[in-house]
PDB file of C-alpha atoms in Angstrom:
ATOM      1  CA  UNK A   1      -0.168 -22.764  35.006  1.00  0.00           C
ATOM      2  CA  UNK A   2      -1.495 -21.316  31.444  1.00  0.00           C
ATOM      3  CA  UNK A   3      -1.117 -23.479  28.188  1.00  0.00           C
ATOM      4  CA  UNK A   4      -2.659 -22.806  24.927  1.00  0.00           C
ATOM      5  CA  UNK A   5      -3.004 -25.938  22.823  1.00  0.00           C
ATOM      6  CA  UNK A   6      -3.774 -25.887  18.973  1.00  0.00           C
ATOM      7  CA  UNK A   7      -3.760 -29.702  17.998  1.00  0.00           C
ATOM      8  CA  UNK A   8      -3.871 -29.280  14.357  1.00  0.00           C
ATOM      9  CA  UNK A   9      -0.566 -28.178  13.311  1.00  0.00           C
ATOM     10  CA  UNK A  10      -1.257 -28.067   9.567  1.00  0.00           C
ATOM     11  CA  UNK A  11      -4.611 -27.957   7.163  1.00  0.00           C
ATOM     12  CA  UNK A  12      -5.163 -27.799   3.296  1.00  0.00           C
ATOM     13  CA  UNK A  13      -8.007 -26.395   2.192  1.00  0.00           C
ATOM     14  CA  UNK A  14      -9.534 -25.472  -1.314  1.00  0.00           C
ATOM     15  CA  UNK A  15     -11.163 -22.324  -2.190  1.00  0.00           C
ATOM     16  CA  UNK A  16     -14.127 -21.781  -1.042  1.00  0.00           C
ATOM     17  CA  UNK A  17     -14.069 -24.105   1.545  1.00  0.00           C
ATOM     18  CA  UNK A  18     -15.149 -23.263   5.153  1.00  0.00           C
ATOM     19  CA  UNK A  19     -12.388 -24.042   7.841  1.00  0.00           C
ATOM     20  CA  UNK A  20     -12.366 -24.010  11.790  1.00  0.00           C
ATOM     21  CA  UNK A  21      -9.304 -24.107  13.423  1.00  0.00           C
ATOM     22  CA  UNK A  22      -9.438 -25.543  17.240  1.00  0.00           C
ATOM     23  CA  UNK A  23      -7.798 -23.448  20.036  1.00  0.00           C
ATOM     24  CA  UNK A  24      -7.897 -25.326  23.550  1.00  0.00           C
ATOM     25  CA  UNK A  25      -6.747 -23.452  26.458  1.00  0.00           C
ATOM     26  CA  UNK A  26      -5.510 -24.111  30.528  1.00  0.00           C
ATOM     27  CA  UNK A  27      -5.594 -21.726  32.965  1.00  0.00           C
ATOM     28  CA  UNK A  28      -6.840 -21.311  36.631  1.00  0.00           C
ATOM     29  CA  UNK A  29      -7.432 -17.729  36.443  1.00  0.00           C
ATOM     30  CA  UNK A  30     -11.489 -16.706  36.132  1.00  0.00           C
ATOM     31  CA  UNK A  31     -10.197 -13.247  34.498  1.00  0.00           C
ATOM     32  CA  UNK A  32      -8.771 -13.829  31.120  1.00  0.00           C
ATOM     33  CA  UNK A  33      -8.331 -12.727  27.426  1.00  0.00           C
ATOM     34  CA  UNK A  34      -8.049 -14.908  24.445  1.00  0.00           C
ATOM     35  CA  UNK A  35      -6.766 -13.315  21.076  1.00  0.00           C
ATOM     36  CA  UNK A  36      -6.048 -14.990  17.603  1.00  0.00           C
ATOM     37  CA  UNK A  37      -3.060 -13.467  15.305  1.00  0.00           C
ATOM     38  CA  UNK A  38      -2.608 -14.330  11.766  1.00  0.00           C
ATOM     39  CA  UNK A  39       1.274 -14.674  10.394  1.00  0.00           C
ATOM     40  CA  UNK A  40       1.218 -14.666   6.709  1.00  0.00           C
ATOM     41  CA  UNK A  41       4.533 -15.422   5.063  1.00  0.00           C
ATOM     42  CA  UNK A  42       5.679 -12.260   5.378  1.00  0.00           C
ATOM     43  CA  UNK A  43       6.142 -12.528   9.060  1.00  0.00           C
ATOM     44  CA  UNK A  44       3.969  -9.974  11.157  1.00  0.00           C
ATOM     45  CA  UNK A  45       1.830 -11.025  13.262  1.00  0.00           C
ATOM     46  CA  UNK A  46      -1.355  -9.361  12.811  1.00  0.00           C
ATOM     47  CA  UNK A  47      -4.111  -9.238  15.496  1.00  0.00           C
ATOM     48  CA  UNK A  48      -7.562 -10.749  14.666  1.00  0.00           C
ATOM     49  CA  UNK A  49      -9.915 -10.666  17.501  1.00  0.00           C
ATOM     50  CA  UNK A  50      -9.686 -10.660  21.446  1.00  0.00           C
ATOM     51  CA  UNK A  51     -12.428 -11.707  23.806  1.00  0.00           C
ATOM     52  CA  UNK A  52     -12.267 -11.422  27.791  1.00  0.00           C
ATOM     53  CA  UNK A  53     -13.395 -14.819  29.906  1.00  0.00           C
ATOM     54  CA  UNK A  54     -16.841 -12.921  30.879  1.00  0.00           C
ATOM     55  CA  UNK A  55     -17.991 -12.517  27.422  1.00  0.00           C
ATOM     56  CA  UNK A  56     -18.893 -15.860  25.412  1.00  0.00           C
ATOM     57  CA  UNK A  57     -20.989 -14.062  22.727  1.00  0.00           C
ATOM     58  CA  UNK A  58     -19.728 -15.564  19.653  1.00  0.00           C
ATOM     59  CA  UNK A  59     -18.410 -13.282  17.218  1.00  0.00           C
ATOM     60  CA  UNK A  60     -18.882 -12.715  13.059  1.00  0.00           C
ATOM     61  CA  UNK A  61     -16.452 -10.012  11.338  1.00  0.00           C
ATOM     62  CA  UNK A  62     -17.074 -10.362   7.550  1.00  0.00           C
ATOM     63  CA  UNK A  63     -16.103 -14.332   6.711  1.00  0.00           C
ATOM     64  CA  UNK A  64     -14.391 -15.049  10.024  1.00  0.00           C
ATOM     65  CA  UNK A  65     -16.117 -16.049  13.331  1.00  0.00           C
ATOM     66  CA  UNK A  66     -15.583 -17.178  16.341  1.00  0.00           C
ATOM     67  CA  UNK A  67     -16.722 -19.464  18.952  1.00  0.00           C
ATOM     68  CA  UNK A  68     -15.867 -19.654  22.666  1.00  0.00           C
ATOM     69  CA  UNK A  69     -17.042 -22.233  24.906  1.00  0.00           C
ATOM     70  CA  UNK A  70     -15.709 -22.063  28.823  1.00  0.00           C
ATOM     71  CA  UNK A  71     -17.326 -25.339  29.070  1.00  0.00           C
ATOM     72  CA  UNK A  72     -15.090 -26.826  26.976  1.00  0.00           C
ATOM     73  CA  UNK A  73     -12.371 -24.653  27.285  1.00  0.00           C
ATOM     74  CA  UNK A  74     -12.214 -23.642  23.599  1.00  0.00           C
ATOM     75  CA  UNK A  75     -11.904 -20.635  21.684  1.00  0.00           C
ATOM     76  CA  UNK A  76     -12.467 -21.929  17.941  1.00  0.00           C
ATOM     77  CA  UNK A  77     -11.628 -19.972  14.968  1.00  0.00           C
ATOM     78  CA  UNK A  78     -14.006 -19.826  11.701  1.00  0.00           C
ATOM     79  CA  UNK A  79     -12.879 -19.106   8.147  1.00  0.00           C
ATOM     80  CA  UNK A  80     -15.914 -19.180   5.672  1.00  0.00           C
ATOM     81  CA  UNK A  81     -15.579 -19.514   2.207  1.00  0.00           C
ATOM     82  CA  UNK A  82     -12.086 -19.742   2.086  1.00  0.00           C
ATOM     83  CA  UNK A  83      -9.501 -17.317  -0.023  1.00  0.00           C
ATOM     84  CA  UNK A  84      -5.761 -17.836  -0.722  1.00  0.00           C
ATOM     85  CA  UNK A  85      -5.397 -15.137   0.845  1.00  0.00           C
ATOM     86  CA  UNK A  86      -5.948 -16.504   4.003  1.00  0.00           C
ATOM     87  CA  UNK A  87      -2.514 -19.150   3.801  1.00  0.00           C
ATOM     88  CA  UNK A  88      -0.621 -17.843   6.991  1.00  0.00           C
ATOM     89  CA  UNK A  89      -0.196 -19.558  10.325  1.00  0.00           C
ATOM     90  CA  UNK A  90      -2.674 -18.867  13.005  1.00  0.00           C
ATOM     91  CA  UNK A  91      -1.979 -18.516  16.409  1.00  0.00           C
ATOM     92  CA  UNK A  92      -4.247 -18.475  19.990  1.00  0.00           C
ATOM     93  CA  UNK A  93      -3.229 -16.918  22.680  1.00  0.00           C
ATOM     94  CA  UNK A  94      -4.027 -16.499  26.245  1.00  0.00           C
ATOM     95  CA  UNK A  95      -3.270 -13.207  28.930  1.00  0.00           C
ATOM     96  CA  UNK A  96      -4.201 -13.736  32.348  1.00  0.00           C
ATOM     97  CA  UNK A  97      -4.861 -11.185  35.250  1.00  0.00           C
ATOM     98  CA  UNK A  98      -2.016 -13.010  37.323  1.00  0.00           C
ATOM     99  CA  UNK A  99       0.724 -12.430  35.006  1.00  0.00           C
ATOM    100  CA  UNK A 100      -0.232  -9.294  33.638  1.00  0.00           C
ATOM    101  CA  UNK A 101      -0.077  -9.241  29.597  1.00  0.00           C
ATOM    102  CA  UNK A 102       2.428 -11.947  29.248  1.00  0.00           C
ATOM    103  CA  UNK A 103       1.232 -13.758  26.370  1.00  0.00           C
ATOM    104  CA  UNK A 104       0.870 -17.944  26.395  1.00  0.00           C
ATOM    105  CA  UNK A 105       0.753 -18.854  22.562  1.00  0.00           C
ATOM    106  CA  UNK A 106      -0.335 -22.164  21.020  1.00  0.00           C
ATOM    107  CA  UNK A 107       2.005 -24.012  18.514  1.00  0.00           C
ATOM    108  CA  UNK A 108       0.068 -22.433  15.339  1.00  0.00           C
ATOM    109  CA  UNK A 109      -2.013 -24.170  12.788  1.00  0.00           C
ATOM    110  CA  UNK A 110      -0.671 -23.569   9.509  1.00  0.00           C
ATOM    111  CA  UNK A 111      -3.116 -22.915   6.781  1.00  0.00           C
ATOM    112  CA  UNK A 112      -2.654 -23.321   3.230  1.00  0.00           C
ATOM    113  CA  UNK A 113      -5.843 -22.716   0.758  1.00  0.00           C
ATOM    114  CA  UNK A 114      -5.114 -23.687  -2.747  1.00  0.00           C
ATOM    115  CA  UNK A 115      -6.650 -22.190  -5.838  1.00  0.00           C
TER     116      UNK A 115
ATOM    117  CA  UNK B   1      -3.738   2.772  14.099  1.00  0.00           C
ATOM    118  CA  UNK B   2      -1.362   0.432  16.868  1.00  0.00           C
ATOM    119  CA  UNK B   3       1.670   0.180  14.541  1.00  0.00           C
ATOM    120  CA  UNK B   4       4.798  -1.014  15.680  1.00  0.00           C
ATOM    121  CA  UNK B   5       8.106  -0.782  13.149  1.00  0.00           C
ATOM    122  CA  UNK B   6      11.164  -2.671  13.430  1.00  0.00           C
ATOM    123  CA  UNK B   7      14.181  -1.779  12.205  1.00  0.00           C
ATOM    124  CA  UNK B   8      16.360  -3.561  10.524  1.00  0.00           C
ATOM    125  CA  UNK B   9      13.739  -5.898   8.719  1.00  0.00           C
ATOM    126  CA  UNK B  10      16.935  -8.689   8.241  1.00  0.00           C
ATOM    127  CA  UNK B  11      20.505  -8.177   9.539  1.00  0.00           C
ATOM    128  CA  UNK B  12      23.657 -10.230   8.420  1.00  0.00           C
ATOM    129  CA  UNK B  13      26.541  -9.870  10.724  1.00  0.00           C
ATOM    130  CA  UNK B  14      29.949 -11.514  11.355  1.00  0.00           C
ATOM    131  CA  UNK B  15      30.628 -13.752  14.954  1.00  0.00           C
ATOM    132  CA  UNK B  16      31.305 -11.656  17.313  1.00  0.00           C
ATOM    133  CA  UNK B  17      30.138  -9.211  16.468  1.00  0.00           C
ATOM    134  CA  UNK B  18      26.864  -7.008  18.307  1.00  0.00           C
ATOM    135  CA  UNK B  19      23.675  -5.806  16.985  1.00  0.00           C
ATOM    136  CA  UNK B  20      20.713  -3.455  17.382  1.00  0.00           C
ATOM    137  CA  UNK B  21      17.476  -4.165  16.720  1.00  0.00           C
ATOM    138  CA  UNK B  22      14.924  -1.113  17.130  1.00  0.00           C
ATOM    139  CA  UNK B  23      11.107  -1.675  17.980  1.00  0.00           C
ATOM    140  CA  UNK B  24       8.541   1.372  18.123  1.00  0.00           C
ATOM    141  CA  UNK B  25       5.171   2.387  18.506  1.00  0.00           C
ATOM    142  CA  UNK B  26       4.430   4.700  15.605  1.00  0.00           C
ATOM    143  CA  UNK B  27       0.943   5.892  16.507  1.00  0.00           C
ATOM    144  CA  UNK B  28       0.473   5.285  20.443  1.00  0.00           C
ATOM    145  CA  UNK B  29       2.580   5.136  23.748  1.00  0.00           C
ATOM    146  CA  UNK B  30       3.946   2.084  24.748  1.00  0.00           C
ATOM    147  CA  UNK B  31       4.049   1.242  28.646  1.00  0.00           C
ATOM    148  CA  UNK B  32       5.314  -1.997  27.968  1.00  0.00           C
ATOM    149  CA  UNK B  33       7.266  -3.984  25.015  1.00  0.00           C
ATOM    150  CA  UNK B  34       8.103  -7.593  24.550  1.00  0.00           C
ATOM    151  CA  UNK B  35      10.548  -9.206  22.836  1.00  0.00           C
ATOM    152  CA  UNK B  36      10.109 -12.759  21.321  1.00  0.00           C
ATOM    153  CA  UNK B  37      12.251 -14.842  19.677  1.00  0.00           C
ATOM    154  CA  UNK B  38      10.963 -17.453  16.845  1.00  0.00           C
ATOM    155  CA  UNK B  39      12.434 -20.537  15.219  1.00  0.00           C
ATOM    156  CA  UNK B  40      11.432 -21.714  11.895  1.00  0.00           C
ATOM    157  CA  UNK B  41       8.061 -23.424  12.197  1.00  0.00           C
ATOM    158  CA  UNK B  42       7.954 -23.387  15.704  1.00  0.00           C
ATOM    159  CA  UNK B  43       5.485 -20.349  17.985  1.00  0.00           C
ATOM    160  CA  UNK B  44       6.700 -17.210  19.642  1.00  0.00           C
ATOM    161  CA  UNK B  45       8.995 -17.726  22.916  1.00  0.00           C
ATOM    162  CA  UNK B  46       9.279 -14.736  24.953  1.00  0.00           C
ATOM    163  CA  UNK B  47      12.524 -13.757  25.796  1.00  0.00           C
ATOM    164  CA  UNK B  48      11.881 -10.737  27.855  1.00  0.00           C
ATOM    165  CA  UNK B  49       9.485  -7.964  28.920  1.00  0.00           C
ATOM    166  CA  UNK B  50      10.314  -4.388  28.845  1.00  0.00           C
ATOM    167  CA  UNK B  51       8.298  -1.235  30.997  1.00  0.00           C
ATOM    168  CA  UNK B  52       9.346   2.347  30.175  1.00  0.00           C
ATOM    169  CA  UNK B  53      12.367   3.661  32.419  1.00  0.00           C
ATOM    170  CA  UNK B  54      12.568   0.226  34.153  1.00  0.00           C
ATOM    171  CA  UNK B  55      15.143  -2.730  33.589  1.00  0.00           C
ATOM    172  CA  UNK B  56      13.432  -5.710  31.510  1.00  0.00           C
ATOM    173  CA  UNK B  57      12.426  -8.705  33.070  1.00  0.00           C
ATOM    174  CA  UNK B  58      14.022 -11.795  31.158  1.00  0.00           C
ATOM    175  CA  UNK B  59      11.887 -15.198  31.035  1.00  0.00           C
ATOM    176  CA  UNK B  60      14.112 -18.323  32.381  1.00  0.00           C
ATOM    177  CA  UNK B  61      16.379 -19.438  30.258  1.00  0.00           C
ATOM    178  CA  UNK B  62      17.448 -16.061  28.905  1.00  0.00           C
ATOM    179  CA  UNK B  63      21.006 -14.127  29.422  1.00  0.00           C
ATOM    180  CA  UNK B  64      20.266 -10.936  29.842  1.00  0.00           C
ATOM    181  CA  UNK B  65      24.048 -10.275  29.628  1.00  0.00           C
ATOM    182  CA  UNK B  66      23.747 -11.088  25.831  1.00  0.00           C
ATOM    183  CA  UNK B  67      20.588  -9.729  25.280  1.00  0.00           C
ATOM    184  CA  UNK B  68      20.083  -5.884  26.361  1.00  0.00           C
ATOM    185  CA  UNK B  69      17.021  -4.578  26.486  1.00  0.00           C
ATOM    186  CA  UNK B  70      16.398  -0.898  26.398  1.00  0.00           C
ATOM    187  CA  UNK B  71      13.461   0.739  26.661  1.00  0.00           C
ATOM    188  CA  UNK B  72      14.421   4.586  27.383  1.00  0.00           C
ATOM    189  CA  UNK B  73      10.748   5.882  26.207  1.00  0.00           C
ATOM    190  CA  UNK B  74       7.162   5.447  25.712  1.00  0.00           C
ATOM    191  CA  UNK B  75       7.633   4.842  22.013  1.00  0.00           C
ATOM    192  CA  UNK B  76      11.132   2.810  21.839  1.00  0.00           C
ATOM    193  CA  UNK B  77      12.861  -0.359  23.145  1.00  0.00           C
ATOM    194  CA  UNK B  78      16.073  -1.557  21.638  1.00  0.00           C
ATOM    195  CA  UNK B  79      17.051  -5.201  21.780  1.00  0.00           C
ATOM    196  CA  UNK B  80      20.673  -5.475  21.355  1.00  0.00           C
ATOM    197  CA  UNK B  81      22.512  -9.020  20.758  1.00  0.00           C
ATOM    198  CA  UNK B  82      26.051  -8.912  22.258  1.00  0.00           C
ATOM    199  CA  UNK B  83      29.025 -11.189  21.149  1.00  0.00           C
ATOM    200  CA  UNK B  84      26.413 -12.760  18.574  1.00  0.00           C
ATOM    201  CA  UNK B  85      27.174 -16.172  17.435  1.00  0.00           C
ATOM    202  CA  UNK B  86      25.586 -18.027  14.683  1.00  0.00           C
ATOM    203  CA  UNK B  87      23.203 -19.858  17.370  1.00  0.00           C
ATOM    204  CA  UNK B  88      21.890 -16.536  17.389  1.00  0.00           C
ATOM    205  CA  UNK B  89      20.178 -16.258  14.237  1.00  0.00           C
ATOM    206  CA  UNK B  90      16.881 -16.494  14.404  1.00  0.00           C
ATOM    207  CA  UNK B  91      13.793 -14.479  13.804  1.00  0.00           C
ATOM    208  CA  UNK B  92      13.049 -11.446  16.431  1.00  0.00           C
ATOM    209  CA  UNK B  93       9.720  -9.843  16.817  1.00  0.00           C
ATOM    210  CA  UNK B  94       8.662  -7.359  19.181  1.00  0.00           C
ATOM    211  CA  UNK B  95       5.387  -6.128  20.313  1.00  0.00           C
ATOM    212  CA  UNK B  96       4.012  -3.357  22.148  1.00  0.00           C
ATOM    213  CA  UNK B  97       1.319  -2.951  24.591  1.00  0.00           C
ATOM    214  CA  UNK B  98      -0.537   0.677  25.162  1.00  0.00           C
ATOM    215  CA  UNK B  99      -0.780  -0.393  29.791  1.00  0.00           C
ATOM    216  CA  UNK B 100      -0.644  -3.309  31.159  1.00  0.00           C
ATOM    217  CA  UNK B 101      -1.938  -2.587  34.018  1.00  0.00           C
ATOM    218  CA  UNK B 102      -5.019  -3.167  32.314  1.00  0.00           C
ATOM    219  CA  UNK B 103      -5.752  -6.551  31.595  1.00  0.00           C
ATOM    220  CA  UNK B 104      -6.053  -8.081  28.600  1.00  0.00           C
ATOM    221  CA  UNK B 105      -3.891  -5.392  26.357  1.00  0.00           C
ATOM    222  CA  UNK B 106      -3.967  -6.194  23.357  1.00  0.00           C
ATOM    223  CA  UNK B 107      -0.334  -6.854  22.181  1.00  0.00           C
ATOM    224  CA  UNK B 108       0.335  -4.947  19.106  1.00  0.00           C
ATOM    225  CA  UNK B 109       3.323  -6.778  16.799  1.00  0.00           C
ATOM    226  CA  UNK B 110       5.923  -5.490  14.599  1.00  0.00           C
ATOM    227  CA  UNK B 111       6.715  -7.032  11.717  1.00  0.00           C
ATOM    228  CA  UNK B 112      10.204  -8.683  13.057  1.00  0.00           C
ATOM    229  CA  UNK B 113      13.834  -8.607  11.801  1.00  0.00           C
ATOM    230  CA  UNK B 114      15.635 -11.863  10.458  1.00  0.00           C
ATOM    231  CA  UNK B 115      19.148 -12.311  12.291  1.00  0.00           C
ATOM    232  CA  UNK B 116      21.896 -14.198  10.393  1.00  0.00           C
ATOM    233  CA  UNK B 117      25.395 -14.695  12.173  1.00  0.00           C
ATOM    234  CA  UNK B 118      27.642 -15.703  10.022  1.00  0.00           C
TER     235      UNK B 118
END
């Protein structure tokens, strides 16, 4: 069975603040993908990054990075230097070769960044 | 490029009543589409998966007698909420994936449509 679990279910941040939001998957599989989506308040999900289970190079694109560990099972999300802009909910998912391109999500973490 | 457009964006509609929501792939073909259904606060539950020219495959749970799924081409599925009741409202979002047979598609979201049954 898959499962995608994001324990932190809400964080407050200031401006300018770095932020890593934890992503914690399950699955039996040895060929996946792992993807992050942002949902800002306006409701569309937009696609951030996705990585395939073979490929643990961490990855920068301008202030956000990622980290993925198979050891630990984690696929971590990076915000540096923090904007308001980035308030949205953030969301991990998880495909599998099994089940082809059915998504597992997490719960979401909710960020809010305040000015 | 990878847009996918709902339409409507929100719908109000009376008990009883059915409605048609619209998902496509503006800029790229679409073997498969998925519809999800989300509650406030809560993640994405899929409801069903749709192939091109093949009948959708619900998740457990889902009536596929109240929810048709249509997905007569490459670049359009149509979700379509029958006898809607105000348990129904909720937020819809589709997404659209370019094959996947390969794995790992990316899943390509559109931007959802707000149901309210009245």
């Amino acid at each position: 069975a898959q499962k995608v679990t994001q324990v932190q279910t809400e964080i407050s941040v200031v401006e300018k603040e770095d932020v890593t939001l934890d992503c914690v998957y399950e699955t039996r599989d040895t060929t996946y993908y792992l993807f992050w989506y942002k949902q800002p308040p306006s409701g569309e999900l937009v696609f951030l990054i996705r990585r395939n289970s073979f490929d643990e190079q961490n990855e920068i694109s301008g202030r956000y990075s990622w980290n993925f560990q198979k050891s630990t099972s984690s696929f971590n999300f990076t915000i540096t230097a923090s904007q308001v802009v980035d308030s949205a909910v953030y969301f991990c998912a998880l495909s599998v070769r099994s089940n082809f391109n059915k998504f597992y999500f997490g719960s979401g973490t909710k960020l809010n960044v305040k000015p | 490029g990878a847009v996918v457009s709902q339409h409507p964006s929100w719908v109000i509609c009376k008990s009883g009543t059915s409605v048609k929501i619209e998902c496509r792939s503006l800029d790229f073909q679409a073997t498969t589409m998925f519809w999800y259904r989300q509650f406030p606060k809560q993640s994405l539950m899929l409801m069903a998966t749709s192939n091109e020219g093949s009948k959708a495959t619900y998740e457990q749970g889902v009536e596929k007698d109240k929810f048709l799924i249509n997905h007569a081409s490459l670049t359009l599925s149509t979700l379509t909420v029958t006898s809607a009741h105000p348990e129904d409202s909720s937020f819809y979002i589709c997404s659209a994936s370019r094959d996947t047979r390969l794995v790992g598609d990316t899943q390509y979201f559109g931007p959802g449509t707000r149901l309210t049954v009245l």
